[in-house]
């Protein structure tokens, strides 16, 4: 170590928000190539990338030195963690910096400087801290005009000096990107960016020899960098599990409490406790005790008990019978063959999560209880580390170039829309992409340069936000493990995202909001109110209900949790429609729903059709003899996360630890290097086991399909149970169910789509009415009454006031009575009138007459006012669309009856009669999902509806490029395409698409398509589709 000339101790990565340019990987790799044995990471006011830095440095053989640059308006200093206690104090200082509005940097560092090495050129700070102690206090020398004064001060005060370069990027040519980031952060243009707002172009990661040459007159400052490294702790061993503590119990007391609660819960769940149940409980308790997890279970159980009962414990913990007995989860792991070892096993080193879904509108109360119970001293939220996305990067870079707002919006939208439509056969370089996009969009200067800079600026860390539900609870003080900041809502949030949190050994509890649980809760309450039937959520088991099973088989699941998307409904229909009767009779609908829940992922899963085909066969070939018995349940297709581990162990002789780590790596963002290492290990191991190369490659492709977001079987089973309960309510109580779905908002589809589905289900749609409507939607019997919530601009407070006054003093007898009793703002009253909410109380008055009375105010009773004619039907429909957001009184396609009949479209309900033929259809665009071909070309799946049914269509790349600008929800479309069938289910491959209104001439006649016929297709076939009565 003594032969080393210099080590960088002041280095900013791209975790210094909108300051640092280079990633941790780039910096560590540069340091390694320069022959440096160590490097410090000192990001601005944070340890945002500390865990990833330690991991990256160790992989490259560097000693990682942890630190941060602490800055305020008046002072700055670099703090390095010399010892583990120093690390804890560093976390405390950074937490105070972010959480204390009256933060005093001098006092805070004095209070927590034990175990810290401090250096700065801030003379006031040095003077103050030197009065306490001169130990581990240095004057920072950085090449530049200020270095001479800093050196003189160090000699005057008698403090040692240390050489740094205050690094912000790994290469000298990255300075322009640094200036760009600073301009974005300061919301100014590059031409107005002040010099002092940036570093200099020389603050890059210079090689040690070059750095040493910058200090010929103070070689001791260079030597001190090496001495500091030798003094600093670098063998960081993050990852030892840090458990929460339950009510100050000892480990033994906590375990005994857990055991007692588990057996009490088993009695409640099972009645008499069979030996199989007892054996499973004892097995799990032994592992829980050995891993010291008793506190964790007890803390989570207490959190769940604070809710109103409609919960869904999910994730791998659903495989635990202990969690089932504690009512944390609701799927019986014995009945559904779930393995506890997926959640916890003796060899598992990292702490698993327990994820609990609560009704979305109860989640904040649960979080508030957690912080009241444990306080900010012990609890904090996990962070999301937000970075610049591509579209945001374009807009921000264009702003710093001084481009006009209107032009920024127009060009950025065009670029993003065309980004994936450029037809590259392989992944292009940035230069290739820039060249092609500039040609396609005919971009003028400086837009090509702006896009080039946007590519450099994207993905840079910008700020923290709060994770959707992750909470960390520690036994002592959270701020000794990780720095804490406050969110805008004054909730404490740690500086790490979920991956670094887990890698640091902090146990995360996910407290998540789930709208479908609120849907079920509200539907059950409405059912009890309307019918007197009370269904207990926890004990209710509808899995054997035949009508519900049939609805799921047919994909009649719109509104149902997790199985309402077009992809899932299509998969369900394909799976069951083509299944032979004898297979259908023996297949368990719930078990297949569990598989379907795991097969449908955000990323395209290319093995779905293989699964369907195999599920419909009496027997299917196995990939290799070593996999015999492993994937039988899922017909040879890897479906659950744990299948990855099982296959890796069986086929390539992975250890249980390596197999579990492979599974974990697939779900992480920064995984390329580790995944490549596991690929080599997998191919080598499988080859040694004489597995054919083609089979190895096919299996590895299947493993890669789990990259990003995928489920374990216990998680899928928990979700499927909620899905099944949703489907039961939809099947047997459609009005109450759809009302709850719409009222809780946030479903997969728009309110219009749900109202249309309700109409197709035979429900009468009743418009909002001040004498009949509640605030939310209300369903009863065969009617769905729209709520006042649907009227735009009407605040909830007014809606509740209308309902409360009506309940206390009876229905409103007239418009004058309503105004006198409720006293709404004139604008709100006008909105209610235009929405038709007052039509039932106006008597002979028209809506225009009501408007006159509103304008006349209190004088309308004594002043003669004109009585204008009522609005026309068309005007009322326009007001309805404007007020409610869509046409609810009738399907919008019925407004175009004559025009549509001239098109002679095929109704969606009749598509199956035209397989292999080109047809014309019309429909309202309900939803769309972007996708890519295997060559990376953009395409799209869309779902439309006419008055008879929903139908699915596919736009392949060529058609998508022509029509993508027309695709937005609720548009009325004419679609022409080829009807295709797969597994007994029909879909439409789109050949052309246009808006219904766009092809009507002045006489409302359809104009012919302006395009050449497809090869083999006559013009007559295009312009004269099969005759069918549509409406």
PDB file of N, CA and C in Angstrom, residues 261-326:
ATOM      1  N   UNK A 261     -49.751 -18.026  19.904  1.00  0.00           N
ATOM      2  CA  UNK A 261     -50.684 -17.412  18.961  1.00  0.00           C
ATOM      3  C   UNK A 261     -50.923 -18.320  17.747  1.00  0.00           C
ATOM      4  N   UNK A 262     -49.872 -19.010  17.317  1.00  0.00           N
ATOM      5  CA  UNK A 262     -49.993 -19.887  16.145  1.00  0.00           C
ATOM      6  C   UNK A 262     -50.963 -21.027  16.417  1.00  0.00           C
ATOM      7  N   UNK A 263     -50.834 -21.671  17.557  1.00  0.00           N
ATOM      8  CA  UNK A 263     -51.735 -22.792  17.860  1.00  0.00           C
ATOM      9  C   UNK A 263     -53.157 -22.310  18.113  1.00  0.00           C
ATOM     10  N   UNK A 264     -53.300 -21.119  18.693  1.00  0.00           N
ATOM     11  CA  UNK A 264     -54.648 -20.569  18.865  1.00  0.00           C
ATOM     12  C   UNK A 264     -55.277 -20.282  17.497  1.00  0.00           C
ATOM     13  N   UNK A 265     -54.471 -19.761  16.590  1.00  0.00           N
ATOM     14  CA  UNK A 265     -54.962 -19.491  15.244  1.00  0.00           C
ATOM     15  C   UNK A 265     -55.263 -20.764  14.471  1.00  0.00           C
ATOM     16  N   UNK A 266     -54.466 -21.821  14.697  1.00  0.00           N
ATOM     17  CA  UNK A 266     -54.707 -23.103  14.027  1.00  0.00           C
ATOM     18  C   UNK A 266     -56.052 -23.675  14.449  1.00  0.00           C
ATOM     19  N   UNK A 267     -56.357 -23.521  15.720  1.00  0.00           N
ATOM     20  CA  UNK A 267     -57.656 -23.984  16.227  1.00  0.00           C
ATOM     21  C   UNK A 267     -58.781 -23.242  15.508  1.00  0.00           C
ATOM     22  N   UNK A 268     -58.565 -21.952  15.302  1.00  0.00           N
ATOM     23  CA  UNK A 268     -59.575 -21.129  14.645  1.00  0.00           C
ATOM     24  C   UNK A 268     -59.703 -21.491  13.161  1.00  0.00           C
ATOM     25  N   UNK A 269     -58.580 -21.751  12.505  1.00  0.00           N
ATOM     26  CA  UNK A 269     -58.584 -22.033  11.071  1.00  0.00           C
ATOM     27  C   UNK A 269     -59.064 -23.453  10.750  1.00  0.00           C
ATOM     28  N   UNK A 270     -58.608 -24.430  11.538  1.00  0.00           N
ATOM     29  CA  UNK A 270     -58.832 -25.835  11.191  1.00  0.00           C
ATOM     30  C   UNK A 270     -59.836 -26.553  12.095  1.00  0.00           C
ATOM     31  N   UNK A 271     -60.196 -25.942  13.227  1.00  0.00           N
ATOM     32  CA  UNK A 271     -60.987 -26.679  14.204  1.00  0.00           C
ATOM     33  C   UNK A 271     -60.070 -27.634  14.947  1.00  0.00           C
ATOM     34  N   UNK A 272     -60.259 -28.902  14.783  1.00  0.00           N
ATOM     35  CA  UNK A 272     -59.314 -29.861  15.373  1.00  0.00           C
ATOM     36  C   UNK A 272     -58.021 -29.825  14.568  1.00  0.00           C
ATOM     37  N   UNK A 273     -56.896 -29.933  15.273  1.00  0.00           N
ATOM     38  CA  UNK A 273     -55.587 -29.803  14.618  1.00  0.00           C
ATOM     39  C   UNK A 273     -55.074 -31.197  14.265  1.00  0.00           C
ATOM     40  N   UNK A 274     -55.068 -31.508  12.963  1.00  0.00           N
ATOM     41  CA  UNK A 274     -54.588 -32.801  12.498  1.00  0.00           C
ATOM     42  C   UNK A 274     -53.078 -32.892  12.657  1.00  0.00           C
ATOM     43  N   UNK A 275     -52.565 -34.120  12.636  1.00  0.00           N
ATOM     44  CA  UNK A 275     -51.128 -34.312  12.820  1.00  0.00           C
ATOM     45  C   UNK A 275     -50.326 -33.637  11.702  1.00  0.00           C
ATOM     46  N   UNK A 276     -50.869 -33.672  10.489  1.00  0.00           N
ATOM     47  CA  UNK A 276     -50.186 -33.026   9.371  1.00  0.00           C
ATOM     48  C   UNK A 276     -50.020 -31.533   9.622  1.00  0.00           C
ATOM     49  N   UNK A 277     -51.063 -30.919  10.156  1.00  0.00           N
ATOM     50  CA  UNK A 277     -50.999 -29.487  10.480  1.00  0.00           C
ATOM     51  C   UNK A 277     -50.007 -29.241  11.602  1.00  0.00           C
ATOM     52  N   UNK A 278     -50.064 -30.077  12.640  1.00  0.00           N
ATOM     53  CA  UNK A 278     -49.158 -29.909  13.783  1.00  0.00           C
ATOM     54  C   UNK A 278     -47.699 -30.067  13.354  1.00  0.00           C
ATOM     55  N   UNK A 279     -47.429 -31.055  12.503  1.00  0.00           N
ATOM     56  CA  UNK A 279     -46.055 -31.275  12.044  1.00  0.00           C
ATOM     57  C   UNK A 279     -45.552 -30.072  11.244  1.00  0.00           C
ATOM     58  N   UNK A 280     -46.411 -29.541  10.404  1.00  0.00           N
ATOM     59  CA  UNK A 280     -46.009 -28.390   9.590  1.00  0.00           C
ATOM     60  C   UNK A 280     -45.738 -27.178  10.488  1.00  0.00           C
ATOM     61  N   UNK A 281     -46.586 -26.970  11.483  1.00  0.00           N
ATOM     62  CA  UNK A 281     -46.381 -25.838  12.401  1.00  0.00           C
ATOM     63  C   UNK A 281     -45.052 -25.975  13.131  1.00  0.00           C
ATOM     64  N   UNK A 282     -44.790 -27.163  13.649  1.00  0.00           N
ATOM     65  CA  UNK A 282     -43.552 -27.368  14.408  1.00  0.00           C
ATOM     66  C   UNK A 282     -42.318 -27.191  13.525  1.00  0.00           C
ATOM     67  N   UNK A 283     -42.410 -27.666  12.295  1.00  0.00           N
ATOM     68  CA  UNK A 283     -41.282 -27.515  11.361  1.00  0.00           C
ATOM     69  C   UNK A 283     -41.001 -26.034  11.095  1.00  0.00           C
ATOM     70  N   UNK A 284     -42.051 -25.283  10.840  1.00  0.00           N
ATOM     71  CA  UNK A 284     -41.854 -23.859  10.553  1.00  0.00           C
ATOM     72  C   UNK A 284     -41.361 -23.101  11.784  1.00  0.00           C
ATOM     73  N   UNK A 285     -41.939 -23.412  12.936  1.00  0.00           N
ATOM     74  CA  UNK A 285     -41.529 -22.714  14.156  1.00  0.00           C
ATOM     75  C   UNK A 285     -40.057 -22.951  14.463  1.00  0.00           C
ATOM     76  N   UNK A 286     -39.587 -24.154  14.175  1.00  0.00           N
ATOM     77  CA  UNK A 286     -38.173 -24.451  14.435  1.00  0.00           C
ATOM     78  C   UNK A 286     -37.274 -23.574  13.564  1.00  0.00           C
ATOM     79  N   UNK A 287     -37.645 -23.423  12.291  1.00  0.00           N
ATOM     80  CA  UNK A 287     -36.843 -22.576  11.400  1.00  0.00           C
ATOM     81  C   UNK A 287     -36.955 -21.117  11.806  1.00  0.00           C
ATOM     82  N   UNK A 288     -38.153 -20.682  12.147  1.00  0.00           N
ATOM     83  CA  UNK A 288     -38.363 -19.292  12.575  1.00  0.00           C
ATOM     84  C   UNK A 288     -37.539 -18.979  13.815  1.00  0.00           C
ATOM     85  N   UNK A 289     -37.504 -19.915  14.741  1.00  0.00           N
ATOM     86  CA  UNK A 289     -36.719 -19.693  15.955  1.00  0.00           C
ATOM     87  C   UNK A 289     -35.224 -19.644  15.638  1.00  0.00           C
ATOM     88  N   UNK A 290     -34.781 -20.565  14.772  1.00  0.00           N
ATOM     89  CA  UNK A 290     -33.368 -20.586  14.418  1.00  0.00           C
ATOM     90  C   UNK A 290     -32.921 -19.341  13.682  1.00  0.00           C
ATOM     91  N   UNK A 291     -33.828 -18.742  12.908  1.00  0.00           N
ATOM     92  CA  UNK A 291     -33.490 -17.530  12.144  1.00  0.00           C
ATOM     93  C   UNK A 291     -33.862 -16.255  12.898  1.00  0.00           C
ATOM     94  N   UNK A 292     -34.370 -16.383  14.124  1.00  0.00           N
ATOM     95  CA  UNK A 292     -34.744 -15.246  14.978  1.00  0.00           C
ATOM     96  C   UNK A 292     -35.826 -14.376  14.307  1.00  0.00           C
ATOM     97  N   UNK A 293     -36.809 -15.040  13.690  1.00  0.00           N
ATOM     98  CA  UNK A 293     -37.844 -14.316  12.962  1.00  0.00           C
ATOM     99  C   UNK A 293     -39.126 -14.119  13.772  1.00  0.00           C
ATOM    100  N   UNK A 294     -39.156 -14.540  15.019  1.00  0.00           N
ATOM    101  CA  UNK A 294     -40.392 -14.465  15.795  1.00  0.00           C
ATOM    102  C   UNK A 294     -40.874 -13.031  15.947  1.00  0.00           C
ATOM    103  N   UNK A 295     -39.958 -12.113  16.242  1.00  0.00           N
ATOM    104  CA  UNK A 295     -40.342 -10.701  16.395  1.00  0.00           C
ATOM    105  C   UNK A 295     -41.029 -10.185  15.128  1.00  0.00           C
ATOM    106  N   UNK A 296     -40.459 -10.535  13.995  1.00  0.00           N
ATOM    107  CA  UNK A 296     -40.977 -10.060  12.705  1.00  0.00           C
ATOM    108  C   UNK A 296     -42.430 -10.496  12.513  1.00  0.00           C
ATOM    109  N   UNK A 297     -42.715 -11.773  12.747  1.00  0.00           N
ATOM    110  CA  UNK A 297     -44.084 -12.271  12.610  1.00  0.00           C
ATOM    111  C   UNK A 297     -45.044 -11.560  13.556  1.00  0.00           C
ATOM    112  N   UNK A 298     -44.612 -11.342  14.782  1.00  0.00           N
ATOM    113  CA  UNK A 298     -45.484 -10.711  15.770  1.00  0.00           C
ATOM    114  C   UNK A 298     -45.767  -9.251  15.425  1.00  0.00           C
ATOM    115  N   UNK A 299     -44.759  -8.562  14.925  1.00  0.00           N
ATOM    116  CA  UNK A 299     -44.960  -7.169  14.521  1.00  0.00           C
ATOM    117  C   UNK A 299     -45.965  -7.097  13.372  1.00  0.00           C
ATOM    118  N   UNK A 300     -45.805  -7.960  12.371  1.00  0.00           N
ATOM    119  CA  UNK A 300     -46.698  -7.934  11.218  1.00  0.00           C
ATOM    120  C   UNK A 300     -48.116  -8.327  11.633  1.00  0.00           C
ATOM    121  N   UNK A 301     -48.232  -9.329  12.488  1.00  0.00           N
ATOM    122  CA  UNK A 301     -49.557  -9.761  12.946  1.00  0.00           C
ATOM    123  C   UNK A 301     -50.276  -8.614  13.654  1.00  0.00           C
ATOM    124  N   UNK A 302     -49.543  -7.838  14.431  1.00  0.00           N
ATOM    125  CA  UNK A 302     -50.153  -6.715  15.144  1.00  0.00           C
ATOM    126  C   UNK A 302     -50.609  -5.631  14.164  1.00  0.00           C
ATOM    127  N   UNK A 303     -49.820  -5.411  13.118  1.00  0.00           N
ATOM    128  CA  UNK A 303     -50.216  -4.430  12.099  1.00  0.00           C
ATOM    129  C   UNK A 303     -51.497  -4.871  11.405  1.00  0.00           C
ATOM    130  N   UNK A 304     -51.574  -6.161  11.035  1.00  0.00           N
ATOM    131  CA  UNK A 304     -52.756  -6.679  10.343  1.00  0.00           C
ATOM    132  C   UNK A 304     -53.997  -6.560  11.222  1.00  0.00           C
ATOM    133  N   UNK A 305     -53.840  -6.779  12.516  1.00  0.00           N
ATOM    134  CA  UNK A 305     -54.984  -6.717  13.438  1.00  0.00           C
ATOM    135  C   UNK A 305     -55.590  -5.325  13.534  1.00  0.00           C
ATOM    136  N   UNK A 306     -54.821  -4.284  13.169  1.00  0.00           N
ATOM    137  CA  UNK A 306     -55.361  -2.928  13.261  1.00  0.00           C
ATOM    138  C   UNK A 306     -56.316  -2.607  12.118  1.00  0.00           C
ATOM    139  N   UNK A 307     -56.352  -3.459  11.087  1.00  0.00           N
ATOM    140  CA  UNK A 307     -57.204  -3.177   9.924  1.00  0.00           C
ATOM    141  C   UNK A 307     -58.634  -3.614  10.205  1.00  0.00           C
ATOM    142  N   UNK A 308     -59.501  -3.350   9.199  1.00  0.00           N
ATOM    143  CA  UNK A 308     -60.916  -3.708   9.319  1.00  0.00           C
ATOM    144  C   UNK A 308     -61.200  -5.117   8.812  1.00  0.00           C
ATOM    145  N   UNK A 309     -60.142  -5.857   8.472  1.00  0.00           N
ATOM    146  CA  UNK A 309     -60.335  -7.273   8.160  1.00  0.00           C
ATOM    147  C   UNK A 309     -60.199  -7.658   6.711  1.00  0.00           C
ATOM    148  N   UNK A 310     -60.346  -6.707   5.774  1.00  0.00           N
ATOM    149  CA  UNK A 310     -60.234  -7.047   4.356  1.00  0.00           C
ATOM    150  C   UNK A 310     -58.789  -6.865   3.932  1.00  0.00           C
ATOM    151  N   UNK A 311     -57.995  -7.912   4.089  1.00  0.00           N
ATOM    152  CA  UNK A 311     -56.560  -7.837   3.789  1.00  0.00           C
ATOM    153  C   UNK A 311     -56.173  -8.986   2.867  1.00  0.00           C
ATOM    154  N   UNK A 312     -54.952  -8.871   2.331  1.00  0.00           N
ATOM    155  CA  UNK A 312     -54.402  -9.947   1.498  1.00  0.00           C
ATOM    156  C   UNK A 312     -52.904 -10.017   1.754  1.00  0.00           C
ATOM    157  N   UNK A 313     -52.504 -10.966   2.601  1.00  0.00           N
ATOM    158  CA  UNK A 313     -51.082 -11.218   2.770  1.00  0.00           C
ATOM    159  C   UNK A 313     -50.584 -11.974   1.556  1.00  0.00           C
ATOM    160  N   UNK A 314     -49.516 -11.476   0.936  1.00  0.00           N
ATOM    161  CA  UNK A 314     -49.074 -12.078  -0.321  1.00  0.00           C
ATOM    162  C   UNK A 314     -47.561 -12.201  -0.346  1.00  0.00           C
ATOM    163  N   UNK A 315     -47.041 -12.628  -1.484  1.00  0.00           N
ATOM    164  CA  UNK A 315     -45.624 -12.911  -1.553  1.00  0.00           C
ATOM    165  C   UNK A 315     -45.344 -14.298  -0.999  1.00  0.00           C
ATOM    166  N   UNK A 316     -44.067 -14.583  -0.802  1.00  0.00           N
ATOM    167  CA  UNK A 316     -43.669 -15.930  -0.383  1.00  0.00           C
ATOM    168  C   UNK A 316     -44.165 -16.290   1.004  1.00  0.00           C
ATOM    169  N   UNK A 317     -44.504 -15.281   1.828  1.00  0.00           N
ATOM    170  CA  UNK A 317     -44.987 -15.572   3.191  1.00  0.00           C
ATOM    171  C   UNK A 317     -46.301 -16.346   3.156  1.00  0.00           C
ATOM    172  N   UNK A 318     -47.025 -16.287   2.039  1.00  0.00           N
ATOM    173  CA  UNK A 318     -48.279 -17.036   1.933  1.00  0.00           C
ATOM    174  C   UNK A 318     -48.050 -18.544   1.929  1.00  0.00           C
ATOM    175  N   UNK A 319     -46.782 -18.972   1.833  1.00  0.00           N
ATOM    176  CA  UNK A 319     -46.465 -20.397   1.924  1.00  0.00           C
ATOM    177  C   UNK A 319     -46.336 -20.854   3.367  1.00  0.00           C
ATOM    178  N   UNK A 320     -46.478 -19.942   4.319  1.00  0.00           N
ATOM    179  CA  UNK A 320     -46.266 -20.262   5.732  1.00  0.00           C
ATOM    180  C   UNK A 320     -47.580 -20.571   6.434  1.00  0.00           C
ATOM    181  N   UNK A 321     -47.624 -21.722   7.097  1.00  0.00           N
ATOM    182  CA  UNK A 321     -48.813 -22.044   7.875  1.00  0.00           C
ATOM    183  C   UNK A 321     -48.874 -21.193   9.135  1.00  0.00           C
ATOM    184  N   UNK A 322     -47.726 -20.739   9.629  1.00  0.00           N
ATOM    185  CA  UNK A 322     -47.721 -19.838  10.781  1.00  0.00           C
ATOM    186  C   UNK A 322     -48.413 -18.533  10.428  1.00  0.00           C
ATOM    187  N   UNK A 323     -48.088 -17.971   9.254  1.00  0.00           N
ATOM    188  CA  UNK A 323     -48.738 -16.716   8.848  1.00  0.00           C
ATOM    189  C   UNK A 323     -50.228 -16.946   8.589  1.00  0.00           C
ATOM    190  N   UNK A 324     -50.587 -18.133   8.101  1.00  0.00           N
ATOM    191  CA  UNK A 324     -51.999 -18.462   7.883  1.00  0.00           C
ATOM    192  C   UNK A 324     -52.746 -18.534   9.210  1.00  0.00           C
ATOM    193  N   UNK A 325     -52.122 -19.140  10.191  1.00  0.00           N
ATOM    194  CA  UNK A 325     -52.761 -19.235  11.507  1.00  0.00           C
ATOM    195  C   UNK A 325     -52.839 -17.891  12.220  1.00  0.00           C
ATOM    196  N   UNK A 326     -51.910 -16.993  11.916  1.00  0.00           N
ATOM    197  CA  UNK A 326     -51.930 -15.653  12.504  1.00  0.00           C
ATOM    198  C   UNK A 326     -52.861 -14.709  11.742  1.00  0.00           C
TER     199      UNK A 326
END
